[in-house]
Short mmCIF file of C-alpha atoms in Angstrom, two decimals:
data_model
loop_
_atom_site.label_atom_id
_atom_site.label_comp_id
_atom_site.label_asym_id
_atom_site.label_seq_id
_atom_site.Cartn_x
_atom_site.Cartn_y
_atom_site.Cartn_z
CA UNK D 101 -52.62 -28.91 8.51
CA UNK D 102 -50.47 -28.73 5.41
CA UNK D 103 -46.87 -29.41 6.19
CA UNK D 104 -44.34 -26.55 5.01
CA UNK D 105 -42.04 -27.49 1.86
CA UNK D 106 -38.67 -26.66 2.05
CA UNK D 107 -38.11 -25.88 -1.94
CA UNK D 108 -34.79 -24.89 -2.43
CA UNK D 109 -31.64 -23.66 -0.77
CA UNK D 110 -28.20 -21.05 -1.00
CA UNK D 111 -24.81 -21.12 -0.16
CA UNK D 112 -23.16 -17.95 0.52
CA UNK D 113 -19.36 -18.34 1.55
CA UNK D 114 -17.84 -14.98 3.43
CA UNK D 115 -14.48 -14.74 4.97
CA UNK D 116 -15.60 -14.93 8.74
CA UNK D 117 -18.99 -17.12 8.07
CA UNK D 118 -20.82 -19.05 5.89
CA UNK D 119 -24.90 -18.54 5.29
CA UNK D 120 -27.06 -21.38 4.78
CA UNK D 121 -30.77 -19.93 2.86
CA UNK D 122 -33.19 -22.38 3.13
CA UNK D 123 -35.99 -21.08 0.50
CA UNK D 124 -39.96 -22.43 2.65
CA UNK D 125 -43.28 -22.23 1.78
CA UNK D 126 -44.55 -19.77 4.85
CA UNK D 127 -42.86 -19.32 8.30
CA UNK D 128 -41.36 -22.48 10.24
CA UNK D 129 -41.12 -23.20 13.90
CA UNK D 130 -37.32 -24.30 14.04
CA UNK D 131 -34.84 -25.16 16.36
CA UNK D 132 -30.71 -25.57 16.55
CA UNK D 133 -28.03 -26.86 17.81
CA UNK D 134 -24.25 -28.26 17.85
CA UNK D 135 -22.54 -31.30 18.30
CA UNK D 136 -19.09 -32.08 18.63
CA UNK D 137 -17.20 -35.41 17.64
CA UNK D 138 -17.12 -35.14 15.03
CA UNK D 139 -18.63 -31.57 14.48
CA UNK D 140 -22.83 -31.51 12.97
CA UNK D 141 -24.99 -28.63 13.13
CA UNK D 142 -28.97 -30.12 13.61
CA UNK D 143 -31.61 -28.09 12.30
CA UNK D 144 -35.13 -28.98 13.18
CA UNK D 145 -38.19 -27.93 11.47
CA UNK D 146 -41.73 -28.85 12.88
CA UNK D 147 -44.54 -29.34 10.08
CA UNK D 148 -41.90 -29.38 7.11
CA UNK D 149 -41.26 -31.51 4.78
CA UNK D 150 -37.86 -31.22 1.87
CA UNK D 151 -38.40 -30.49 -1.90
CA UNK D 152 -35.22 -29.16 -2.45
CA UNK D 153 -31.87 -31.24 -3.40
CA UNK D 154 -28.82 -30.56 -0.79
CA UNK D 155 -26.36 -32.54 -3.12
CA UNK D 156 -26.89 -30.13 -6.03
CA UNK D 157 -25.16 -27.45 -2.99
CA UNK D 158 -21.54 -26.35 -4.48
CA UNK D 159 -19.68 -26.80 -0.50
CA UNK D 160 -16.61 -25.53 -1.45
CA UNK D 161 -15.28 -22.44 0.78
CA UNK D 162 -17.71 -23.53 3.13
CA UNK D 163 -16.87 -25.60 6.56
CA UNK D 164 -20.06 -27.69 5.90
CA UNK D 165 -18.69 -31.66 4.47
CA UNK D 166 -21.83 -32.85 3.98
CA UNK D 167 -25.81 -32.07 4.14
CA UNK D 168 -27.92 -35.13 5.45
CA UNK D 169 -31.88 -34.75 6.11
CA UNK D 170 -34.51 -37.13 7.05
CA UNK D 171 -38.42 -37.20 8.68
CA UNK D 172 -38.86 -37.26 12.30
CA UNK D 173 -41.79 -37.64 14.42
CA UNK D 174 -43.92 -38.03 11.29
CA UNK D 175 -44.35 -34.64 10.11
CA UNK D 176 -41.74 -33.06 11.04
CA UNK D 177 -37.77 -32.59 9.26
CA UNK D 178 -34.24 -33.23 10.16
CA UNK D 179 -31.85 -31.36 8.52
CA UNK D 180 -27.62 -32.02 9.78
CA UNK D 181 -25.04 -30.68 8.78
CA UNK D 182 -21.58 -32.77 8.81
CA UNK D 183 -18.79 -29.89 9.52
CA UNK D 184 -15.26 -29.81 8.99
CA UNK D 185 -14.35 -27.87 12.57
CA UNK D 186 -17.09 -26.28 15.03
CA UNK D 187 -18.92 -23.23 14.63
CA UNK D 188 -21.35 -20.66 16.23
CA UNK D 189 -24.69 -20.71 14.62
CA UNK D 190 -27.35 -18.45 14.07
CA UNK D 191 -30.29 -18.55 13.10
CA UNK D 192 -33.15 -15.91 11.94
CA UNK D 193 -36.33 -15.66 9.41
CA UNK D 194 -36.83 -13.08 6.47
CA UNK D 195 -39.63 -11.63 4.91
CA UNK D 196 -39.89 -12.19 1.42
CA UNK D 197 -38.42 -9.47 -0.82
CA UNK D 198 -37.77 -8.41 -4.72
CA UNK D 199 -36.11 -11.68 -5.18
CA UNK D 200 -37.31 -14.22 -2.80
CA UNK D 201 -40.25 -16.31 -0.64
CA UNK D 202 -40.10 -16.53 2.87
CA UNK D 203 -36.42 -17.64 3.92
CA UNK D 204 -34.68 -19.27 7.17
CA UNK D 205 -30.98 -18.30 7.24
CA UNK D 206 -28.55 -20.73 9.52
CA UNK D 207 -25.33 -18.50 9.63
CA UNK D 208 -22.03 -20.66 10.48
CA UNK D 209 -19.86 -17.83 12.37
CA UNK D 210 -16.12 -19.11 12.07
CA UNK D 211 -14.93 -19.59 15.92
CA UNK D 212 -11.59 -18.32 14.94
CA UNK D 213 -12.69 -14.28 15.21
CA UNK D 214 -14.51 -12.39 12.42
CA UNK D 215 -12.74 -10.23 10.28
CA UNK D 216 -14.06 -7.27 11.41
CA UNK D 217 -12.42 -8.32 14.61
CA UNK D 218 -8.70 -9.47 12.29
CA UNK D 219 -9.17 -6.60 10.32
CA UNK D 220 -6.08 -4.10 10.78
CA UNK D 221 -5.05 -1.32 8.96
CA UNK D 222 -3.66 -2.09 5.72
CA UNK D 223 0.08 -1.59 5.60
CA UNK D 224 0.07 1.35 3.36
CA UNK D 225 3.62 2.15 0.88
CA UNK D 226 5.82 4.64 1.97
CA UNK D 227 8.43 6.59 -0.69
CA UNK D 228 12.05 7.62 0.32
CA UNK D 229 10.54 10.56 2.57
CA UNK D 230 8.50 8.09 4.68
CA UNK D 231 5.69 9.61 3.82
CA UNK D 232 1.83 7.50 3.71
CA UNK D 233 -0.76 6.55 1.19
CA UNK D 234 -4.07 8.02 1.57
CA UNK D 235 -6.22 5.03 2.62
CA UNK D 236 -9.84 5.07 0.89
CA UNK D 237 -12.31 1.81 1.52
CA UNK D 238 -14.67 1.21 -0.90
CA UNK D 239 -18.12 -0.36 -0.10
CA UNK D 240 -19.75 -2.27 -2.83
CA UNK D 241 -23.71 -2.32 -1.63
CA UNK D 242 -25.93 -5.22 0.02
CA UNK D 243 -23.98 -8.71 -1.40
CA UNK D 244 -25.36 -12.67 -0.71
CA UNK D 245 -28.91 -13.17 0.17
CA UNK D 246 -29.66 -9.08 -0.27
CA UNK D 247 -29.21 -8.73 -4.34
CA UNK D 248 -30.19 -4.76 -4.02
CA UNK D 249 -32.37 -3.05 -6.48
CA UNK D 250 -33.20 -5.31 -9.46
CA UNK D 251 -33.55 -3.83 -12.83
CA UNK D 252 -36.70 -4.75 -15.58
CA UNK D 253 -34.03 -6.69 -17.27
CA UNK D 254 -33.26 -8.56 -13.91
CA UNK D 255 -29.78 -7.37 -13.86
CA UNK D 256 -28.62 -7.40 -9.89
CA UNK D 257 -27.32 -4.40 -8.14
CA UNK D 258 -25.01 -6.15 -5.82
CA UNK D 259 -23.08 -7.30 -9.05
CA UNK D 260 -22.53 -4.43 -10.68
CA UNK D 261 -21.65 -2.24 -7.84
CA UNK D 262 -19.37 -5.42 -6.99
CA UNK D 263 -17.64 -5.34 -10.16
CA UNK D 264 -17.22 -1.50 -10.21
CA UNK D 265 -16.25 -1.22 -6.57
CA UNK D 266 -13.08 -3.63 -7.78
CA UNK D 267 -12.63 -2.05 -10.47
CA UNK D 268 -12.45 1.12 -8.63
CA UNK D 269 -10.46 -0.16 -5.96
CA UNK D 270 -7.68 -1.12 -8.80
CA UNK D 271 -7.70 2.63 -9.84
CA UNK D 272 -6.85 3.73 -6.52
CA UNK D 273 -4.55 1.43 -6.13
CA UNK D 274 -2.62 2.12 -8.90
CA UNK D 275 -2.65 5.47 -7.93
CA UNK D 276 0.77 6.84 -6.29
CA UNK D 277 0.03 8.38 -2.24
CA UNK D 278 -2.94 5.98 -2.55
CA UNK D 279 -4.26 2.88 -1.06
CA UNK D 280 -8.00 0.86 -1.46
CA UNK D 281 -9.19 -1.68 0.48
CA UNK D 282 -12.70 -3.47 0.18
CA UNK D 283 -15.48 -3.92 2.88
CA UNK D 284 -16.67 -7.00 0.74
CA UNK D 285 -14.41 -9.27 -2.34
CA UNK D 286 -17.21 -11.21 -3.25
CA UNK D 287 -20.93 -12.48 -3.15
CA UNK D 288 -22.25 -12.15 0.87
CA UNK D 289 -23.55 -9.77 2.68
CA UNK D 290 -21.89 -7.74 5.53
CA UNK D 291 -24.20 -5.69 8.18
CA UNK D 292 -24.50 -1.95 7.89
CA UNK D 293 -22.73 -0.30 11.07
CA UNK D 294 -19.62 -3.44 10.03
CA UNK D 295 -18.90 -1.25 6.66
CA UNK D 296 -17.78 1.77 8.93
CA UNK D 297 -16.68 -0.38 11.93
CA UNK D 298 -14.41 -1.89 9.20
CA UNK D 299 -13.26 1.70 7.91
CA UNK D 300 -12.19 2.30 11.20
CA UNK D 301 -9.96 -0.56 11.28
CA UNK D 302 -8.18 0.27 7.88
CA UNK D 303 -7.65 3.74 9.43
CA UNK D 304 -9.41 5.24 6.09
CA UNK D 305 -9.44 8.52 5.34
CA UNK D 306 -12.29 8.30 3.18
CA UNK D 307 -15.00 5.73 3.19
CA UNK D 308 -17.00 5.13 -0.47
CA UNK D 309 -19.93 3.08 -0.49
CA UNK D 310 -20.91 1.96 -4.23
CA UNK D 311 -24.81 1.67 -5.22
CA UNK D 312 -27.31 1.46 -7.95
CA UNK D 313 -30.69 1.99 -7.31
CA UNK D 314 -34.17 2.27 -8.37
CA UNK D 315 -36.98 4.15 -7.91
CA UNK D 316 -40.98 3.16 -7.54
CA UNK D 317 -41.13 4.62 -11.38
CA UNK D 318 -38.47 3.59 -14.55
CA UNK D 319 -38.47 7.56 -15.12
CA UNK D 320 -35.62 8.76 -12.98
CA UNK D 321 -31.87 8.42 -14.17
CA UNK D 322 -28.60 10.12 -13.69
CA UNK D 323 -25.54 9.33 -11.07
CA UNK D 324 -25.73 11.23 -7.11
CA UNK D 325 -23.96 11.50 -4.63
CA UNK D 326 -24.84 11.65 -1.38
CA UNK D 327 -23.49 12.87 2.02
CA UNK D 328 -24.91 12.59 5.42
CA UNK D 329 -27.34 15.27 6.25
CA UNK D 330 -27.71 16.52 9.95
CA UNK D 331 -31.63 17.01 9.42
CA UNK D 332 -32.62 14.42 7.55
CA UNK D 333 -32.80 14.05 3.40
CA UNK D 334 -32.72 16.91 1.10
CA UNK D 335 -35.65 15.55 -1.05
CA UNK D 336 -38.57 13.27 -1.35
CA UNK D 337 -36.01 10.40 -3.85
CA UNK D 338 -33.20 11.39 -1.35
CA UNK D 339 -35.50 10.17 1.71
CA UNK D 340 -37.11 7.36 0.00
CA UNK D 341 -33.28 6.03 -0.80
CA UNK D 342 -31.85 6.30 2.51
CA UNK D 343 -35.04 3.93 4.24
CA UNK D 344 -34.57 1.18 1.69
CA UNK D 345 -30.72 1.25 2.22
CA UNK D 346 -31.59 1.14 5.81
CA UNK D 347 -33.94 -1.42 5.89
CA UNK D 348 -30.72 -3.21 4.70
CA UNK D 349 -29.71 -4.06 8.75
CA UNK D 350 -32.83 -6.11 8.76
CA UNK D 351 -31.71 -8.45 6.18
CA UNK D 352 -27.95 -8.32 7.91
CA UNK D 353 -30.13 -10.33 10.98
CA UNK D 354 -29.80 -7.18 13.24
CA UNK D 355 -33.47 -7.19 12.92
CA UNK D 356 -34.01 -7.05 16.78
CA UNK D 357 -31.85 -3.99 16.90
CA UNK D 358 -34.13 -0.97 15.68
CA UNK D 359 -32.43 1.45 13.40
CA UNK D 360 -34.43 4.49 15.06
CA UNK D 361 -32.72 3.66 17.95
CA UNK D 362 -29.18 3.85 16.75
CA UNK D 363 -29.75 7.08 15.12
CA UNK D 364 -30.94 8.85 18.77
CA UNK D 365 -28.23 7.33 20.31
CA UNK D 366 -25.56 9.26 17.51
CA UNK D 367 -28.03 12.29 17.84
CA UNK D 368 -25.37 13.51 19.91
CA UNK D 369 -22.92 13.05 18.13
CA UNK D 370 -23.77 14.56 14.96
CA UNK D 371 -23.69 17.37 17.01
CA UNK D 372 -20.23 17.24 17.55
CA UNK D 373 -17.56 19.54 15.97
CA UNK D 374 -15.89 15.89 14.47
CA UNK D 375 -19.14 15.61 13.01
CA UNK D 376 -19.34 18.59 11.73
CA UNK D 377 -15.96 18.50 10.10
CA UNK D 378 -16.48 15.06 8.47
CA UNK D 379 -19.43 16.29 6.97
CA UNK D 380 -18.05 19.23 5.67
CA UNK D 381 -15.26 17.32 4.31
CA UNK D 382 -17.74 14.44 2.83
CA UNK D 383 -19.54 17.63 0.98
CA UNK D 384 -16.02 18.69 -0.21
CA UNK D 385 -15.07 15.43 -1.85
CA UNK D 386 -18.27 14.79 -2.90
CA UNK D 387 -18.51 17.80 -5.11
CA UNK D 388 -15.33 17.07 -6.86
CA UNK D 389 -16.18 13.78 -7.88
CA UNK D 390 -19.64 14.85 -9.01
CA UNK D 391 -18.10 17.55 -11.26
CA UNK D 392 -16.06 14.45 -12.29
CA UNK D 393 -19.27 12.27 -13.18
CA UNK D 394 -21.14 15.03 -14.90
CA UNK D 395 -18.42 14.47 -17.67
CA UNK D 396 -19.32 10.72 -18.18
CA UNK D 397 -22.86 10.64 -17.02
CA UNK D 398 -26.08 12.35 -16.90
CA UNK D 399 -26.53 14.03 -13.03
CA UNK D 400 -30.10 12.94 -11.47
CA UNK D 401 -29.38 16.34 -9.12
CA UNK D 402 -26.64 19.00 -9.68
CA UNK D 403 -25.74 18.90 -6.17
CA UNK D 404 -24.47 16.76 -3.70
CA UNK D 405 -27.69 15.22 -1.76
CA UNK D 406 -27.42 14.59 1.73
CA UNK D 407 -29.68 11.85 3.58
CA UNK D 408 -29.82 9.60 6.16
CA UNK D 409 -27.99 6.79 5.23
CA UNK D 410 -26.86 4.32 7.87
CA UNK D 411 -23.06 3.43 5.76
CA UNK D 412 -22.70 7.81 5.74
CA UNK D 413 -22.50 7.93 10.44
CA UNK D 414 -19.31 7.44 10.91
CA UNK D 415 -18.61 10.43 12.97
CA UNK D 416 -14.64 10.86 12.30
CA UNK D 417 -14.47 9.49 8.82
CA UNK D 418 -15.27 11.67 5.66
CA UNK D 419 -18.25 9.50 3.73
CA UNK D 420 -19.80 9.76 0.45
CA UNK D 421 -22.50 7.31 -1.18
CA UNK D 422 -22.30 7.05 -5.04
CA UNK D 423 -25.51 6.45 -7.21
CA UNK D 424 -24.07 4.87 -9.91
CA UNK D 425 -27.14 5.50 -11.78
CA UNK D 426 -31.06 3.87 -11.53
CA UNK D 427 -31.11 0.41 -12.67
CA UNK D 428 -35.13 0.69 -12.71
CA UNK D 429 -34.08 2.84 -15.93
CA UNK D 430 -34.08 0.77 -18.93
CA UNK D 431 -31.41 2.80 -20.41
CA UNK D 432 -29.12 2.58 -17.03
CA UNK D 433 -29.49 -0.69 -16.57
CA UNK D 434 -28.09 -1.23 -19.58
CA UNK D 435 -25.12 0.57 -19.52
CA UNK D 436 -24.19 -0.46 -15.80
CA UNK D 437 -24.00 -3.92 -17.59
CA UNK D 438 -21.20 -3.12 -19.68
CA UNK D 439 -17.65 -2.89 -18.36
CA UNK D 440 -16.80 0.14 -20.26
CA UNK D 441 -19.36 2.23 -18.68
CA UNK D 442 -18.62 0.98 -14.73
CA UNK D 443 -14.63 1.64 -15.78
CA UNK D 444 -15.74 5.29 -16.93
CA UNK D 445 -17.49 5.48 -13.70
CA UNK D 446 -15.18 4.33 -11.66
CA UNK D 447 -11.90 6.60 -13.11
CA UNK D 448 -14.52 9.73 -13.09
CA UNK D 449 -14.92 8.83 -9.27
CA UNK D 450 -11.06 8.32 -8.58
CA UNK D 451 -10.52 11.81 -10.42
CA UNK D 452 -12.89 13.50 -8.52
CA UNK D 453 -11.38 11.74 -5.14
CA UNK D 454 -7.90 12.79 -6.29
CA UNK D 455 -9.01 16.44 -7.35
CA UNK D 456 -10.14 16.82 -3.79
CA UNK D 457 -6.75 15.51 -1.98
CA UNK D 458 -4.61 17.12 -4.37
CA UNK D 459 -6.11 20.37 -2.96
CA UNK D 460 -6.63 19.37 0.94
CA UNK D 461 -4.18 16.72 1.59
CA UNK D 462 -4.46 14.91 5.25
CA UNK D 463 -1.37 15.75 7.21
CA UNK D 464 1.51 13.06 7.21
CA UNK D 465 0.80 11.66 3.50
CA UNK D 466 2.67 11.71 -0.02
CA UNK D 467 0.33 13.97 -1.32
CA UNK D 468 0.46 16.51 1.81
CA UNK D 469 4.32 16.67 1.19
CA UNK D 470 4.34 16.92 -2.71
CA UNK D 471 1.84 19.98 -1.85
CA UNK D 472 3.87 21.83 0.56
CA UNK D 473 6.93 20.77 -2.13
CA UNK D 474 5.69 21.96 -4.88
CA UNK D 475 5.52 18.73 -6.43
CA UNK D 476 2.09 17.78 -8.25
CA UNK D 477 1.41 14.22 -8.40
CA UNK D 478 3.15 12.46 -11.67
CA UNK D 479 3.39 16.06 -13.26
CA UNK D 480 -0.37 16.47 -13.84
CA UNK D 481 -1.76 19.57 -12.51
CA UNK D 482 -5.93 20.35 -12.91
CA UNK D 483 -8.16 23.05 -14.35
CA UNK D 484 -11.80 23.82 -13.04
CA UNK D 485 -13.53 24.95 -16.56
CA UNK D 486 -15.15 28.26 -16.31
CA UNK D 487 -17.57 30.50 -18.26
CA UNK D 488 -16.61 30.29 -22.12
CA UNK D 489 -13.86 27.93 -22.20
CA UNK D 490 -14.11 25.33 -25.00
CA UNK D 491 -11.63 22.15 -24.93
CA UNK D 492 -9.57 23.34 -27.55
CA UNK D 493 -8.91 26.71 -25.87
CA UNK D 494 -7.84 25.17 -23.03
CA UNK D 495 -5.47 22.75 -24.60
CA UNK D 496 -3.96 25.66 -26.52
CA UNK D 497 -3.12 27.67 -23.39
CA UNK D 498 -1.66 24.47 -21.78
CA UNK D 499 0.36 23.43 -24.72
CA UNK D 500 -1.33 20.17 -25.54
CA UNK D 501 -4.05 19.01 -27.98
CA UNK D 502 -8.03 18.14 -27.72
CA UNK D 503 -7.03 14.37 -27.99
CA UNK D 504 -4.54 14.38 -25.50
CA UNK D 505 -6.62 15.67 -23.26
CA UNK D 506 -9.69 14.05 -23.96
CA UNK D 507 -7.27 10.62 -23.74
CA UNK D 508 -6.01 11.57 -20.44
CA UNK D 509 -9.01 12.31 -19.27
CA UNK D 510 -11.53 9.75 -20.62
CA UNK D 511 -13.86 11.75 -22.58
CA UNK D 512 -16.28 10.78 -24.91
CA UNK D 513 -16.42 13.84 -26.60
CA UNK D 514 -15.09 17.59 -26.92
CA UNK D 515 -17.87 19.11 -25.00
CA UNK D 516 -17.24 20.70 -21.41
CA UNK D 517 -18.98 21.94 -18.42
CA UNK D 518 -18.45 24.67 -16.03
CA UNK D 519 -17.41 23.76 -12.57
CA UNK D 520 -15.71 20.30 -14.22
CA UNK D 521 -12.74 19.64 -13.22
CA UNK D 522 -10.07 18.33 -15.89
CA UNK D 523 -6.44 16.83 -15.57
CA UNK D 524 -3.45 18.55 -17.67
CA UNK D 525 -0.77 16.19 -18.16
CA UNK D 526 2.67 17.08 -17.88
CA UNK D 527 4.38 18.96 -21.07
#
């Protein structure tokens, strides 16, 4: 019987673990397991011999020292790991996907707690009044050894929707009554139900996860946005999405938890009134910042969607999932590429998040008090554009000019459309 190759292998460093990919030929029968004194991780592979080159492995951020490997029992492979302070391994197979072969993944879990478990909520700036930010956690999609959709070019949706996630998250930040944190900083992958188990730990009042799909066809384009729908998706791309976001958990190495599951077990609780409420509220905010998009991008739907998706459940926290655009469009692709576009993006989705606060404020924030004040935030105040209104009439009744407000408000050009929302500066 032909032995099994090992032909190559990944490092992806996260803050509370570090995954080892080794890329194989097929499936291997494998086994683990620690030692201590100095700390080694053995990994055994029956039938397998190596192809791949450890010492080309970057290490650094890692707790691994050193990779050594070497036959055993004639047809069989030794792989240890020399390790700079004991872990808890794991260990699981995957499928082959968009990307890659069949894959064993040895996950090094750092003993000293994850950081879902560290993870506290952010200490947020007060002003003079002692009033709080607003606390929004943004969700860049999939990350490490899950790249996402993958575009004809091969550009990688867990990098763009990295980069605009940051980029996003430096909006927010910058923002005053506001505060962003991350679910994920760089390249690695963190499980499904974490995202929102993370949320919960920043106390956020609004959770945004960041995506770019694709489609079975190049044809569709245009930025959603999607909230969670009690009955399922609104439409046959809407349904399609949520399962291969879904799927997701599998790659996470919660395959032996089902999904289908899960969902009867929060059957109930979508029933409940917090449910209820969230949603509404997710529909709310997700509205404004469409409006917001529709001024920078083309809209694949001119409604909010609602489907299924796993990130969307958390039952007390108002949720939103962003469709940057499809990166299976040629077109798309290329402009999530380019910095420009993702920063357009990313200030039409903080304008649409801020539109939607300025109006319905949680209680106990900056914002809440400037509202029941009479203070707008930084002296900008907004205008929803109806029926007939051009740019230039609307500067002329606020006292300003069509390239003020197109500067202030990022537009490419001096076209409009009803239901957007635009920001008036000060006069």
């Amino acid at each position: 019987m032909a032995r099994t190759l090992v032909e190559g292998a990944r490092i992806w460093p996260a803050p509370d673990h570090t995954r080892l990919v080794l890329d194989t030929g097929g499936e291997v029968d494998h086994n683990i397991f620690s030692l201590s004194g100095p700390a080694r991780l053995v990994i055994d592979l029956k039938n397998t011999s190596l192809k791949a080159d450890f010492s080309a492995l970057d290490l650094e951020g890692s707790p691994i020292k050193r990779i050594r490997s070497a036959p055993r029992n004639g047809n069989d492979l030794r792989v240890v790991l020399d390790l700079k302070s004991d872990i808890k391994p794991r260990s699981f197979q995957l499928e082959p996907n968009q990307q890659y072969g069949h894959r064993l993944v040895v996950d090094l879990i750092d003993e000293g707690g994850s950081r879902i478990e560290k993870a506290t909520a952010p200490t947020v700036t007060q002003d003079a009044s002692g009033k709080r930010d607003i606390i929004v956690v943004i969700d860049a999609g999939h990350g490490g050894e899950d790249p996402g959709a993958i575009g004809p070019r091969g550009t990688r949706e867990k990098d763009v929707v990295l980069k605009m996630a940051k980029t996003l998250s430096d909006l927010i930040n910058q923002q005053p009554g506001y505060t962003a944190k991350l679910t994920r900083t760089g390249d690695y992958y963190i499980g499904l139900r974490n995202r929102t188990i993370l949320a919960r730990k920043y106390n956020a009042d609004l959770f945004v996860s960041v995506h770019a799909d694709a489609f079975r066809t190049p044809q569709p384009k245009g930025a959603s946005v999607f909230a969670l729908s009690q009955r399922g998706a609104t439409s046959e791309t809407a349904r399609w999405l949520a399962n291969s976001e879904n799927r997701s958990d599998l790659i996470g190495g919660a395959g032996g938890l089902s999904l289908d599951g899960r969902d009867d077990t929060l059957a109930g609780v979508l029933l409940d009134l917090s449910m209820t409420a969230s949603i509404n509220a997710s529909l709310g905010v997700g509205s404004s910042v469409l409006g917001q998009l529709g001024g920078v991008a083309e809209l694949h739907k001119p409604g909010v969607e609602q489907a299924a998706f796993a990130v969307l459940k958390s039952p007390d926290i108002p949720s939103i999932l962003v469709e940057a655009g499809f990166i299976s469009n040629p077109q798309e692709e290329r402009n999530l590429s380019t910095e420009w576009y993702r920063t357009r993006l990313a200030k039409a989705i903080m304008g649409g998040i801020d539109n939607y606060f300025q109006k319905t404020p949680p209680p106990g924030t900056l914002l809440a008090w400037q509202k029941q004040n009479g203070q707008s935030g930084g002296g900008v105040s907004h205008y929803r554009i109806q029926r007939g209104d051009t740019l230039s009439g609307v500067a002329r009744k606020n006292q300003t000019t069509v390239s003020e407000l197109m500067q202030f408000n990022d537009l490419r050009d001096d076209r409009v459309m009803v239901g957007q929302t635009i920001r008036i500066p000060a006069s």
